[in-house]
CSV table of C-alpha atoms and ligand atoms in Angstrom, one decimal:
chain,number,residue,atom,x,y,z
A,1,MET,CA,13.8,12.8,25.4
A,2,ASP,CA,12.7,9.4,26.7
A,3,LYS,CA,14.5,6.1,26.3
A,4,LEU,CA,13.5,2.5,26.8
A,5,THR,CA,15.7,0.1,28.8
A,6,ILE,CA,14.9,-3.5,27.9
A,7,ARG,CA,16.1,-6.6,29.8
A,8,GLY,CA,16.1,-9.3,27.1
A,9,GLY,CA,15.5,-13.0,27.3
A,10,HIS,CA,11.9,-13.2,28.7
A,11,ARG,CA,9.2,-15.1,26.9
A,12,LEU,CA,5.9,-13.4,26.3
A,13,ASN,CA,2.7,-15.0,27.5
A,14,GLY,CA,-0.8,-13.5,27.7
A,15,ASN,CA,-3.1,-11.2,25.7
A,16,ILE,CA,-2.4,-8.0,23.9
A,17,ARG,CA,-5.4,-5.8,22.7
A,18,ILE,CA,-4.8,-4.3,19.3
A,19,SER,CA,-5.6,-0.5,19.1
A,20,GLY,CA,-7.2,1.4,16.2
A,21,ALA,CA,-5.1,1.8,13.1
A,22,LYS,CA,-3.0,4.9,13.0
A,23,ASN,CA,-2.8,5.2,9.3
A,24,SER,CA,-6.5,5.0,8.9
A,25,ALA,CA,-7.4,7.2,11.9
A,26,LEU,CA,-5.3,10.1,10.6
A,27,LYS,CA,-7.2,10.2,7.3
A,28,LEU,CA,-10.6,9.6,8.9
A,29,MET,CA,-9.9,12.7,11.0
A,30,ALA,CA,-9.1,14.7,7.9
A,31,ALA,CA,-12.3,13.4,6.3
A,32,ALA,CA,-14.2,15.3,9.1
A,33,LEU,CA,-13.4,18.4,7.0
A,34,LEU,CA,-15.8,17.2,4.3
A,35,THR,CA,-18.9,17.9,6.3
A,36,ASP,CA,-20.4,20.6,8.4
A,37,GLU,CA,-22.1,18.0,10.6
A,38,PRO,CA,-20.5,16.3,13.7
A,39,VAL,CA,-18.2,13.3,13.2
A,40,GLU,CA,-17.5,10.8,16.0
A,41,LEU,CA,-14.6,8.5,15.7
A,42,ARG,CA,-14.5,5.5,18.0
A,43,ASN,CA,-11.6,3.1,18.7
A,44,MET,CA,-9.2,6.0,18.1
A,45,PRO,CA,-5.5,5.3,19.0
A,46,ASN,CA,-4.1,7.7,21.5
A,47,LEU,CA,-0.8,8.5,19.7
A,48,ALA,CA,1.4,11.5,19.3
A,49,ASP,CA,0.5,11.5,15.5
A,50,SER,CA,-3.3,11.4,16.0
A,51,ARG,CA,-3.1,14.1,18.7
A,52,PHE,CA,-1.0,16.1,16.3
A,53,MET,CA,-3.6,15.8,13.5
A,54,ALA,CA,-6.2,17.0,16.1
A,55,ARG,CA,-4.0,20.0,16.7
A,56,LEU,CA,-3.8,20.9,13.0
A,57,LEU,CA,-7.6,20.5,12.6
A,58,SER,CA,-8.1,22.8,15.6
A,59,THR,CA,-6.0,25.5,13.9
A,60,LEU,CA,-8.3,25.2,10.8
A,61,GLY,CA,-11.3,26.0,13.1
A,62,VAL,CA,-12.5,22.4,13.6
A,63,ASP,CA,-14.0,21.9,17.0
A,64,VAL,CA,-12.2,19.0,18.5
A,65,TYR,CA,-13.3,17.2,21.7
A,66,TRP,CA,-11.0,14.4,22.6
A,67,PRO,CA,-10.1,14.1,26.3
A,68,GLN,CA,-6.7,12.4,27.1
A,69,GLY,CA,-7.0,8.7,27.3
A,70,ASP,CA,-10.4,8.6,25.6
A,71,SER,CA,-10.8,6.4,22.6
A,72,THR,CA,-13.6,8.5,21.2
A,73,CYS,CA,-12.8,11.7,19.3
A,74,ARG,CA,-15.5,14.2,18.3
A,75,LEU,CA,-14.9,16.6,15.5
A,76,ASN,CA,-17.1,19.3,14.1
A,77,ALA,CA,-16.0,21.2,11.1
A,78,ALA,CA,-19.1,23.4,10.8
A,79,ASN,CA,-17.0,26.6,10.9
A,80,ILE,CA,-13.8,26.3,9.1
A,81,SER,CA,-11.9,29.5,10.0
A,82,SER,CA,-8.7,28.9,8.1
A,83,THR,CA,-7.6,27.0,5.0
A,84,ILE,CA,-3.9,27.3,5.7
A,85,ALA,CA,-1.9,24.4,7.0
A,86,PRO,CA,1.4,25.9,8.2
A,87,TYR,CA,4.9,24.5,7.7
A,88,ASP,CA,5.5,23.9,11.4
A,89,LEU,CA,2.6,21.5,11.6
A,90,VAL,CA,2.9,19.7,8.2
A,91,ARG,CA,6.7,19.1,8.3
A,92,LYS,CA,6.4,17.1,11.5
A,93,MET,CA,3.9,14.6,10.2
A,94,ARG,CA,3.3,14.0,6.5
A,95,ALA,CA,-0.3,12.8,6.9
A,96,THR,CA,-1.3,16.3,7.7
A,97,PHE,CA,-0.8,17.1,4.0
A,98,ASN,CA,-4.0,15.1,3.5
A,99,VAL,CA,-6.2,18.1,4.7
A,100,LEU,CA,-5.6,19.7,1.3
A,101,GLY,CA,-8.0,17.5,-0.7
A,102,PRO,CA,-10.9,17.8,1.7
A,103,LEU,CA,-10.5,21.5,2.0
A,104,LEU,CA,-10.3,21.9,-1.7
A,105,GLY,CA,-13.4,19.7,-2.2
A,106,ARG,CA,-15.5,21.5,0.4
A,107,ILE,CA,-14.3,25.1,0.5
A,108,GLY,CA,-12.7,25.4,-3.0
A,109,HIS,CA,-9.2,26.5,-1.9
A,110,ALA,CA,-6.4,25.6,0.5
A,111,THR,CA,-2.8,26.5,1.2
A,112,VAL,CA,-0.8,23.6,2.6
A,113,SER,CA,2.9,23.4,3.3
A,114,LEU,CA,4.8,20.9,1.2
A,115,PRO,CA,5.7,18.0,3.6
A,116,GLY,CA,9.3,17.6,2.4
A,117,GLY,CA,11.3,14.4,2.6
A,118,CYS,CA,11.8,12.2,5.6
A,119,ALA,CA,14.3,9.6,6.9
A,120,ILE,CA,12.9,6.7,4.9
A,121,GLY,CA,12.9,8.5,1.5
A,122,ALA,CA,12.1,11.6,-0.5
A,123,ARG,CA,8.3,10.9,-0.5
A,124,PRO,CA,7.1,13.5,-3.0
A,125,VAL,CA,3.5,14.5,-3.4
A,126,ASN,CA,3.4,14.8,-7.2
A,127,PHE,CA,0.7,12.1,-7.7
A,128,HIS,CA,-1.6,14.0,-5.3
A,129,LEU,CA,-1.1,17.3,-7.1
A,130,ASP,CA,-1.4,15.8,-10.6
A,131,ALA,CA,-4.7,14.3,-9.5
A,132,PHE,CA,-6.1,17.6,-8.2
A,133,GLU,CA,-4.9,19.4,-11.4
A,134,ALA,CA,-6.7,16.7,-13.5
A,135,MET,CA,-9.8,17.5,-11.5
A,136,GLY,CA,-9.6,21.1,-12.5
A,137,ALA,CA,-7.7,22.7,-9.5
A,138,ASP,CA,-5.2,25.5,-10.2
A,139,ILE,CA,-2.1,24.7,-8.3
A,140,VAL,CA,1.0,26.8,-7.7
A,141,ILE,CA,3.9,26.1,-5.4
A,142,GLU,CA,5.2,29.2,-3.7
A,143,GLN,CA,7.7,29.5,-0.9
A,144,GLY,CA,7.3,25.9,0.1
A,145,TYR,CA,3.5,26.0,0.1
A,146,VAL,CA,1.0,24.4,-2.3
A,147,LYS,CA,-1.7,26.9,-3.1
A,148,ALA,CA,-4.6,25.1,-4.6
A,149,ALA,CA,-7.9,26.6,-5.8
A,150,ALA,CA,-11.0,25.2,-7.5
A,151,ILE,CA,-13.5,28.1,-6.9
A,152,ARG,CA,-16.3,26.5,-8.9
A,153,GLY,CA,-15.5,23.1,-7.3
A,154,LEU,CA,-13.6,20.0,-8.4
A,155,ASN,CA,-14.6,18.1,-11.5
A,156,GLY,CA,-14.6,14.3,-11.9
A,157,ALA,CA,-11.6,13.0,-13.8
A,158,ILE,CA,-9.8,9.8,-14.8
A,159,ILE,CA,-6.7,9.5,-12.7
A,160,ASP,CA,-4.0,7.0,-13.7
A,161,LEU,CA,-1.6,6.7,-10.8
A,162,PRO,CA,1.9,5.9,-11.9
A,163,PHE,CA,2.3,3.8,-8.7
A,164,PRO,CA,-0.4,2.5,-6.4
A,165,SER,CA,0.3,5.2,-3.8
A,166,VAL,CA,-1.7,4.8,-0.6
A,167,GLY,CA,-1.7,8.5,0.3
A,168,ALA,CA,-2.6,9.6,-3.3
A,169,THR,CA,-5.4,7.1,-3.5
A,170,GLU,CA,-6.9,8.1,-0.2
A,171,HIS,CA,-6.5,11.8,-0.8
A,172,THR,CA,-8.0,11.7,-4.3
A,173,MET,CA,-10.9,9.5,-3.2
A,174,MET,CA,-11.7,11.9,-0.3
A,175,ALA,CA,-11.6,15.0,-2.5
A,176,ALA,CA,-13.6,13.3,-5.3
A,177,THR,CA,-16.6,12.7,-3.0
A,178,LEU,CA,-17.6,16.3,-3.4
A,179,ALA,CA,-16.6,16.7,-7.0
A,180,LYS,CA,-19.0,17.2,-9.9
A,181,SER,CA,-19.5,14.0,-11.8
A,182,THR,CA,-17.5,10.8,-11.6
A,183,THR,CA,-13.8,10.2,-10.8
A,184,THR,CA,-12.0,7.0,-11.6
A,185,ILE,CA,-8.8,6.1,-9.9
A,186,ASN,CA,-6.8,3.6,-12.0
A,187,ASN,CA,-3.9,1.7,-10.5
A,188,ALA,CA,-5.3,2.5,-7.1
A,189,ALA,CA,-3.6,1.2,-3.9
A,190,ARG,CA,-5.5,-1.7,-2.3
A,191,GLU,CA,-4.5,-1.3,1.3
A,192,PRO,CA,-7.2,-2.2,3.9
A,193,GLU,CA,-7.1,1.4,5.3
A,194,ILE,CA,-8.5,2.6,1.9
A,195,ILE,CA,-11.5,0.3,2.4
A,196,ASP,CA,-11.9,1.7,6.0
A,197,ILE,CA,-11.8,5.2,4.7
A,198,ALA,CA,-14.3,4.4,1.9
A,199,ASN,CA,-16.6,2.8,4.4
A,200,MET,CA,-16.7,5.9,6.5
A,201,LEU,CA,-17.2,8.2,3.5
A,202,LYS,CA,-20.0,5.9,2.3
A,203,ALA,CA,-21.7,6.1,5.8
A,204,MET,CA,-21.5,9.9,5.3
A,205,GLY,CA,-23.3,9.6,2.0
A,206,ALA,CA,-20.5,9.3,-0.5
A,207,LYS,CA,-20.9,7.1,-3.6
A,208,ILE,CA,-17.8,4.9,-3.9
A,209,GLU,CA,-17.3,1.6,-5.5
A,210,GLY,CA,-14.2,-0.6,-6.1
A,211,GLU,CA,-12.3,0.2,-2.9
A,212,GLY,CA,-9.9,-2.6,-2.2
A,213,THR,CA,-9.4,-3.2,-6.0
A,214,SER,CA,-7.1,-1.4,-8.5
A,215,THR,CA,-10.0,0.7,-9.9
A,216,ILE,CA,-12.1,3.0,-7.6
A,217,ARG,CA,-15.0,4.9,-8.9
A,218,ILE,CA,-16.4,7.9,-7.0
A,219,GLU,CA,-19.5,9.7,-8.0
A,220,GLY,CA,-19.5,13.2,-6.5
A,221,VAL,CA,-22.4,14.3,-4.3
A,222,ASP,CA,-23.4,17.8,-3.2
A,223,LYS,CA,-23.0,17.3,0.5
A,224,LEU,CA,-21.8,14.7,3.0
A,225,LYS,CA,-23.4,14.2,6.4
A,226,GLY,CA,-22.1,13.5,9.9
A,227,VAL,CA,-21.2,10.0,11.1
A,228,SER,CA,-20.2,7.9,14.1
A,229,TYR,CA,-17.6,5.4,12.9
A,230,ALA,CA,-15.1,2.9,14.6
A,231,VAL,CA,-11.5,2.9,13.3
A,232,MET,CA,-10.4,-0.5,12.0
A,233,PRO,CA,-7.8,-2.4,14.1
A,234,ASP,CA,-4.2,-1.7,13.4
A,235,ARG,CA,-2.8,-4.6,11.3
A,236,ILE,CA,0.8,-3.1,11.6
A,237,GLU,CA,0.6,-2.9,15.4
A,238,ALA,CA,-0.8,-6.5,15.4
A,239,GLY,CA,1.9,-7.7,13.0
A,240,THR,CA,4.6,-6.0,15.1
A,241,TYR,CA,3.5,-7.8,18.3
A,242,ALA,CA,3.2,-11.1,16.3
A,243,MET,CA,6.9,-10.7,15.5
A,244,ALA,CA,7.8,-9.7,19.1
A,245,VAL,CA,6.3,-13.0,20.3
A,246,ALA,CA,7.9,-14.9,17.4
A,247,ALA,CA,11.3,-13.4,18.4
A,248,ALA,CA,11.0,-13.8,22.2
A,249,GLY,CA,9.1,-17.1,22.2
A,250,GLY,CA,5.9,-17.7,24.1
A,251,ASP,CA,2.1,-17.7,23.5
A,252,VAL,CA,0.1,-14.5,23.0
A,253,LEU,CA,-3.4,-13.9,21.8
A,254,LEU,CA,-3.5,-10.6,19.8
A,255,GLU,CA,-7.0,-9.6,20.6
A,256,GLY,CA,-8.9,-8.0,17.7
A,257,ALA,CA,-6.0,-8.5,15.3
A,258,PRO,CA,-7.4,-8.4,11.7
A,259,ALA,CA,-6.2,-11.8,10.4
A,260,ALA,CA,-7.6,-11.3,6.9
A,261,GLU,CA,-5.5,-8.2,6.4
A,262,MET,CA,-2.3,-9.9,7.7
A,263,THR,CA,-2.2,-12.9,5.3
A,264,SER,CA,1.2,-12.2,3.9
A,265,LEU,CA,2.9,-11.7,7.3
A,266,LEU,CA,1.2,-14.8,8.8
A,267,GLU,CA,2.4,-16.9,5.8
A,268,HIS,CA,6.0,-15.7,6.3
A,269,LEU,CA,5.8,-16.4,10.0
A,270,ARG,CA,4.6,-19.9,9.5
A,271,LYS,CA,7.4,-20.5,7.0
A,272,ALA,CA,9.8,-19.4,9.7
A,273,GLY,CA,8.4,-22.0,12.0
A,274,VAL,CA,6.0,-19.9,14.1
A,275,THR,CA,2.5,-21.1,14.9
A,276,ALA,CA,-0.1,-18.5,13.9
A,277,SER,CA,-3.7,-19.5,14.5
A,278,VAL,CA,-6.7,-17.5,13.6
A,279,GLU,CA,-9.2,-17.5,16.5
A,280,ASP,CA,-12.7,-15.9,16.8
A,281,ASN,CA,-11.4,-12.9,18.7
A,282,GLY,CA,-8.0,-12.4,17.1
A,283,VAL,CA,-4.7,-14.2,16.2
A,284,ARG,CA,-2.7,-16.4,18.5
A,285,ILE,CA,1.1,-16.5,18.0
A,286,GLN,CA,3.1,-19.3,19.5
A,287,ARG,CA,6.8,-20.3,19.4
A,288,ASN,CA,8.2,-22.8,21.7
A,289,GLY,CA,11.9,-23.8,21.7
A,290,GLU,CA,12.6,-24.4,18.0
A,291,ARG,CA,15.0,-22.0,16.3
A,292,LEU,CA,13.4,-19.8,13.6
A,293,LYS,CA,14.1,-20.6,9.9
A,294,ALA,CA,15.4,-18.0,7.5
A,295,VAL,CA,12.7,-16.7,5.1
A,296,ASP,CA,13.1,-14.3,2.2
A,297,VAL,CA,10.8,-11.2,2.0
A,298,ASP,CA,9.9,-9.2,-1.0
A,299,VAL,CA,8.1,-6.0,0.1
A,300,GLN,CA,5.3,-5.0,-2.2
A,301,PRO,CA,2.1,-3.0,-2.1
A,302,HIS,CA,-0.9,-4.7,-0.4
A,303,PRO,CA,-1.7,-7.7,-0.5
A,304,GLY,CA,2.1,-8.2,-0.6
A,305,PHE,CA,4.3,-8.0,2.4
A,306,ALA,CA,3.9,-4.5,4.0
A,307,THR,CA,6.8,-2.1,4.1
A,308,ASP,CA,5.7,-1.1,7.6
A,309,LEU,CA,6.5,-4.6,8.8
A,310,GLN,CA,9.9,-4.9,7.0
A,311,ALA,CA,12.1,-3.6,9.8
A,312,GLN,CA,10.5,-5.9,12.4
A,313,PHE,CA,10.8,-9.0,10.2
A,314,MET,CA,14.5,-8.1,9.7
A,315,ALA,CA,14.9,-8.1,13.5
A,316,LEU,CA,13.4,-11.5,13.6
A,317,MET,CA,15.6,-12.9,10.8
A,318,THR,CA,18.8,-11.7,12.6
A,319,VAL,CA,18.5,-14.8,14.9
A,320,ALA,CA,17.1,-17.3,12.3
A,321,ASP,CA,18.9,-20.4,11.1
A,322,GLY,CA,20.3,-19.5,7.7
A,323,THR,CA,20.4,-16.5,5.4
A,324,SER,CA,17.5,-14.4,4.3
A,325,THR,CA,17.2,-11.6,1.8
A,326,ILE,CA,14.8,-8.7,2.3
A,327,THR,CA,14.0,-6.6,-0.7
A,328,GLU,CA,12.3,-3.2,-0.1
A,329,ASN,CA,10.4,-2.0,-3.1
A,330,ILE,CA,8.4,0.9,-1.7
A,331,PHE,CA,10.8,3.4,-0.1
A,332,GLU,CA,14.4,4.0,-1.3
A,333,ASN,CA,15.9,4.4,2.2
A,334,ARG,CA,14.1,2.2,4.6
A,335,PHE,CA,17.1,0.2,6.0
A,336,LEU,CA,18.2,2.7,8.6
A,337,HIS,CA,17.6,0.0,11.3
A,338,ALA,CA,20.2,-2.4,9.7
A,339,PRO,CA,23.3,-0.7,11.2
A,340,GLU,CA,21.5,-0.4,14.5
A,341,LEU,CA,20.6,-4.1,14.5
A,342,ASN,CA,24.2,-4.9,13.7
A,343,ARG,CA,25.1,-3.2,17.0
A,344,PHE,CA,23.4,-6.2,18.7
A,345,GLY,CA,25.8,-8.5,16.9
A,346,ALA,CA,23.5,-9.1,13.9
A,347,ASP,CA,25.1,-9.7,10.5
A,348,ILE,CA,23.2,-7.7,7.9
A,349,ARG,CA,24.6,-6.3,4.7
A,350,VAL,CA,22.7,-3.8,2.6
A,351,GLN,CA,23.2,-3.3,-1.1
A,352,GLY,CA,20.7,-0.9,-2.7
A,353,LYS,CA,17.2,-2.2,-2.1
A,354,VAL,CA,18.3,-5.6,-0.8
A,355,ALA,CA,19.4,-6.5,2.7
A,356,THR,CA,21.1,-9.9,3.3
A,357,VAL,CA,20.7,-11.2,6.8
A,358,HIS,CA,23.0,-14.0,7.9
A,359,GLY,CA,21.3,-15.4,11.1
A,360,VAL,CA,23.5,-15.5,14.2
A,361,ASP,CA,22.8,-17.7,17.2
A,362,HIS,CA,22.3,-14.9,19.7
A,363,LEU,CA,22.1,-11.1,20.0
A,364,VAL,CA,23.7,-9.1,22.8
A,365,GLY,CA,22.0,-6.0,24.3
A,366,ALA,CA,23.4,-2.6,23.2
A,367,PRO,CA,22.7,1.1,23.3
A,368,VAL,CA,20.9,2.0,20.0
A,369,MET,CA,19.1,4.9,18.4
A,370,ALA,CA,15.6,5.0,16.9
A,371,THR,CA,15.5,6.6,13.5
A,372,ASP,CA,11.9,6.2,12.4
A,373,LEU,CA,8.7,4.7,13.7
A,374,ARG,CA,8.9,1.1,12.4
A,375,ALA,CA,12.7,1.0,12.7
A,376,SER,CA,12.4,1.9,16.4
A,377,VAL,CA,10.1,-1.0,17.1
A,378,SER,CA,12.5,-3.4,15.3
A,379,LEU,CA,15.1,-2.4,17.9
A,380,VAL,CA,12.6,-3.2,20.7
A,381,ILE,CA,12.1,-6.6,19.2
A,382,ALA,CA,15.9,-7.2,19.0
A,383,GLY,CA,16.1,-6.0,22.7
A,384,LEU,CA,13.5,-8.6,23.7
A,385,VAL,CA,15.7,-11.4,22.3
A,386,ALA,CA,19.1,-10.1,23.2
A,387,GLU,CA,21.1,-11.2,26.2
A,388,GLY,CA,21.5,-8.5,28.8
A,389,GLU,CA,20.4,-4.9,28.6
A,390,THR,CA,19.4,-2.7,25.6
A,391,GLU,CA,18.8,1.0,25.6
A,392,VAL,CA,16.7,2.4,22.8
A,393,ASN,CA,17.2,6.1,22.6
A,394,ARG,CA,15.1,8.8,20.9
A,395,ILE,CA,11.9,6.8,21.3
A,396,TYR,CA,9.6,9.8,20.4
A,397,HIS,CA,9.3,8.0,17.1
A,398,LEU,CA,7.7,5.0,18.9
A,399,ASP,CA,5.2,7.2,20.6
A,400,ARG,CA,4.0,8.4,17.3
A,401,GLY,CA,2.7,5.0,16.3
A,402,PHE,CA,2.4,2.6,19.2
A,403,GLU,CA,-0.1,3.1,22.0
A,404,ASN,CA,1.2,2.0,25.4
A,405,LEU,CA,3.9,-0.2,23.9
A,406,GLU,CA,5.8,-1.0,27.1
A,407,GLU,CA,2.6,-1.6,29.1
A,408,LYS,CA,1.3,-4.0,26.5
A,409,LEU,CA,4.5,-6.0,26.3
A,410,ASN,CA,5.3,-5.9,30.1
A,411,ALA,CA,1.8,-7.3,30.8
A,412,CYS,CA,3.0,-10.4,28.9
A,413,GLY,CA,6.3,-10.7,30.8
A,414,ALA,CA,8.6,-8.3,29.0
A,415,ARG,CA,10.9,-6.2,31.1
A,416,ILE,CA,10.9,-2.7,29.6
A,417,GLU,CA,11.3,0.6,31.5
A,418,ARG,CA,10.9,4.1,30.3
A,419,GLY,CA,13.3,6.8,31.5
A,420,ALA,CA,15.0,10.0,30.3
A,421,ASP,CA,17.8,9.5,27.8
A,422,THR,CA,21.3,10.9,28.1
A,423,GLU,CA,21.1,13.3,25.1
Y,1,LIG,N1,5.2,8.5,-4.2
Y,1,LIG,C1,5.6,9.4,-5.1
Y,1,LIG,N2,4.8,10.5,-5.4
Y,1,LIG,C2,3.6,10.7,-4.6
Y,1,LIG,C3,3.3,9.8,-3.7
Y,1,LIG,C4,4.1,8.7,-3.4
Y,1,LIG,O1,6.6,9.3,-5.8
Y,1,LIG,O2,2.9,11.7,-4.9
Y,1,LIG,C5,6.1,7.4,-3.9
Y,1,LIG,C6,6.7,7.4,-2.5
Y,1,LIG,O3,7.8,8.3,-2.4
Y,1,LIG,C7,7.0,6.0,-2.1
Y,1,LIG,C8,5.8,5.3,-2.9
Y,1,LIG,O4,5.3,6.2,-3.8
Y,1,LIG,O5,8.2,5.6,-2.7
Y,1,LIG,C9,4.7,4.8,-2.0
Y,1,LIG,O6,4.3,5.8,-1.2
Y,1,LIG,P1,2.8,5.9,-0.6
Y,1,LIG,O7,2.2,7.2,-1.2
Y,1,LIG,O8,2.1,4.6,-0.9
Y,1,LIG,O9,3.0,6.1,0.9
Y,1,LIG,P2,2.3,7.2,1.9
Y,1,LIG,O10,0.9,7.3,1.6
Y,1,LIG,O11,3.2,8.4,2.0
Y,1,LIG,C10,1.5,5.5,3.7
Y,1,LIG,C11,1.7,5.2,5.2
Y,1,LIG,C12,3.1,4.7,5.4
Y,1,LIG,C13,3.3,3.4,4.6
Y,1,LIG,C14,3.0,3.7,3.1
Y,1,LIG,C15,3.1,2.4,2.3
Y,1,LIG,C16,0.3,6.9,6.2
Y,1,LIG,C17,0.2,8.1,7.1
Y,1,LIG,N3,1.5,6.5,5.9
Y,1,LIG,O12,2.4,6.4,3.3
Y,1,LIG,O13,3.3,4.5,6.8
Y,1,LIG,O14,4.6,3.0,4.7
Y,1,LIG,O15,1.7,4.2,3.0
Y,1,LIG,O16,2.2,1.5,2.7
Y,1,LIG,O17,-0.7,6.3,5.9
Y,1,LIG,C18,4.3,4.4,8.8
Y,1,LIG,O18,3.2,4.2,9.4
Y,1,LIG,O19,5.4,4.2,9.5
Y,1,LIG,C19,4.4,4.7,7.4
Y,1,LIG,C20,5.5,5.3,6.9
């Protein structure tokens, strides 16, 4: 396994180009199952997770053409040869579960392994399954697999989500594009990735309205057609680099960063004393000299502060002047980075869903362990600020979600090296 060695204390100056959004790309790839015509996805992030989704789609019979390093991925699901998504593939990445709805909508049946829990929480799929049942699917769970069938097709239904789940909103919306009559999703998630997915589905001929609001209406159509579509820029990657610059100091233009989708983060950064300016081609982040101020964070569904940026903001607050509280309202166990950040000399205390961060005046480099994707990158941010050397072990988590992380940061003056870890 690889590790990163970071020499802290270097300011960041320059440009970072933001890649396509992982959490949109994975679902757009699954949406290719909805049509027998070719789908071309541009601005695709080259990540372990997106490559993994490509592998699963291949096992279902999708013809995937995506040369290494290429940002265009071509998918053709004209001949689906299997409707079984095996345990080995689904357990490694939860988003693969999202092939269930498209297969059910197009073919009428699918067998997909239950994804199981993960480090940040139990993450059940009951909202997804309840929605498909309401749409007329027969669902049984046997030996860890969800076996779903809707031989005469899915029917439109009114789906009241108990919580605005991103995955359940996207999954139901995709399946409903090919259902008979109209589906209404109430209490839908409003994340920008949902708008991106709806835009691609509409370009394929789907009839969707209300995406980006709490009520989405999908009128089923008989068939969807092929499409060429560019994945939206990754607001989480952009937000992460914004916090890296805020922590290390310097002046960086995040090229292509989607400012309108980053409002809550940018407001929090400004309160902390960071300059965040929206420019024509992205967002410029500047911090010169002044110590950061402590700012509280209350993580909420979009447009609130994103859970996927919580770990990075905590890293930033470890060196702020004062005490901040960070409340995580989405996942029950998403503070795994707190004890690792304390290894740098941070002072973070966790009680239930609230972490209290008492700012210290400096961090000292340490060997640390990455536990999940966003937690891992919070350790990189801490390493950029810390005095001396930091070793981040088990970085395969980082490679799941950040394209060329060390190249992008090193081009702005960071000192990060990749090597084999000691495990
Ligand atoms: N939930 C249920 N039942 C369900 C579905 C969700 O109880 O059937 C609960 C979850 O356990 C969680 C809450 O609802 O406590 C919200 O989960 P949601 O469904 O919104 O999350 P998700 O779709 O599983 C996506 C992203 C996550 C991101 C969340 C929240 C992808 C592939 N994943 O997960 O991204 O944190 O939305 O914004 O889109 C990451 O990229 O690091 C990551 C974890």
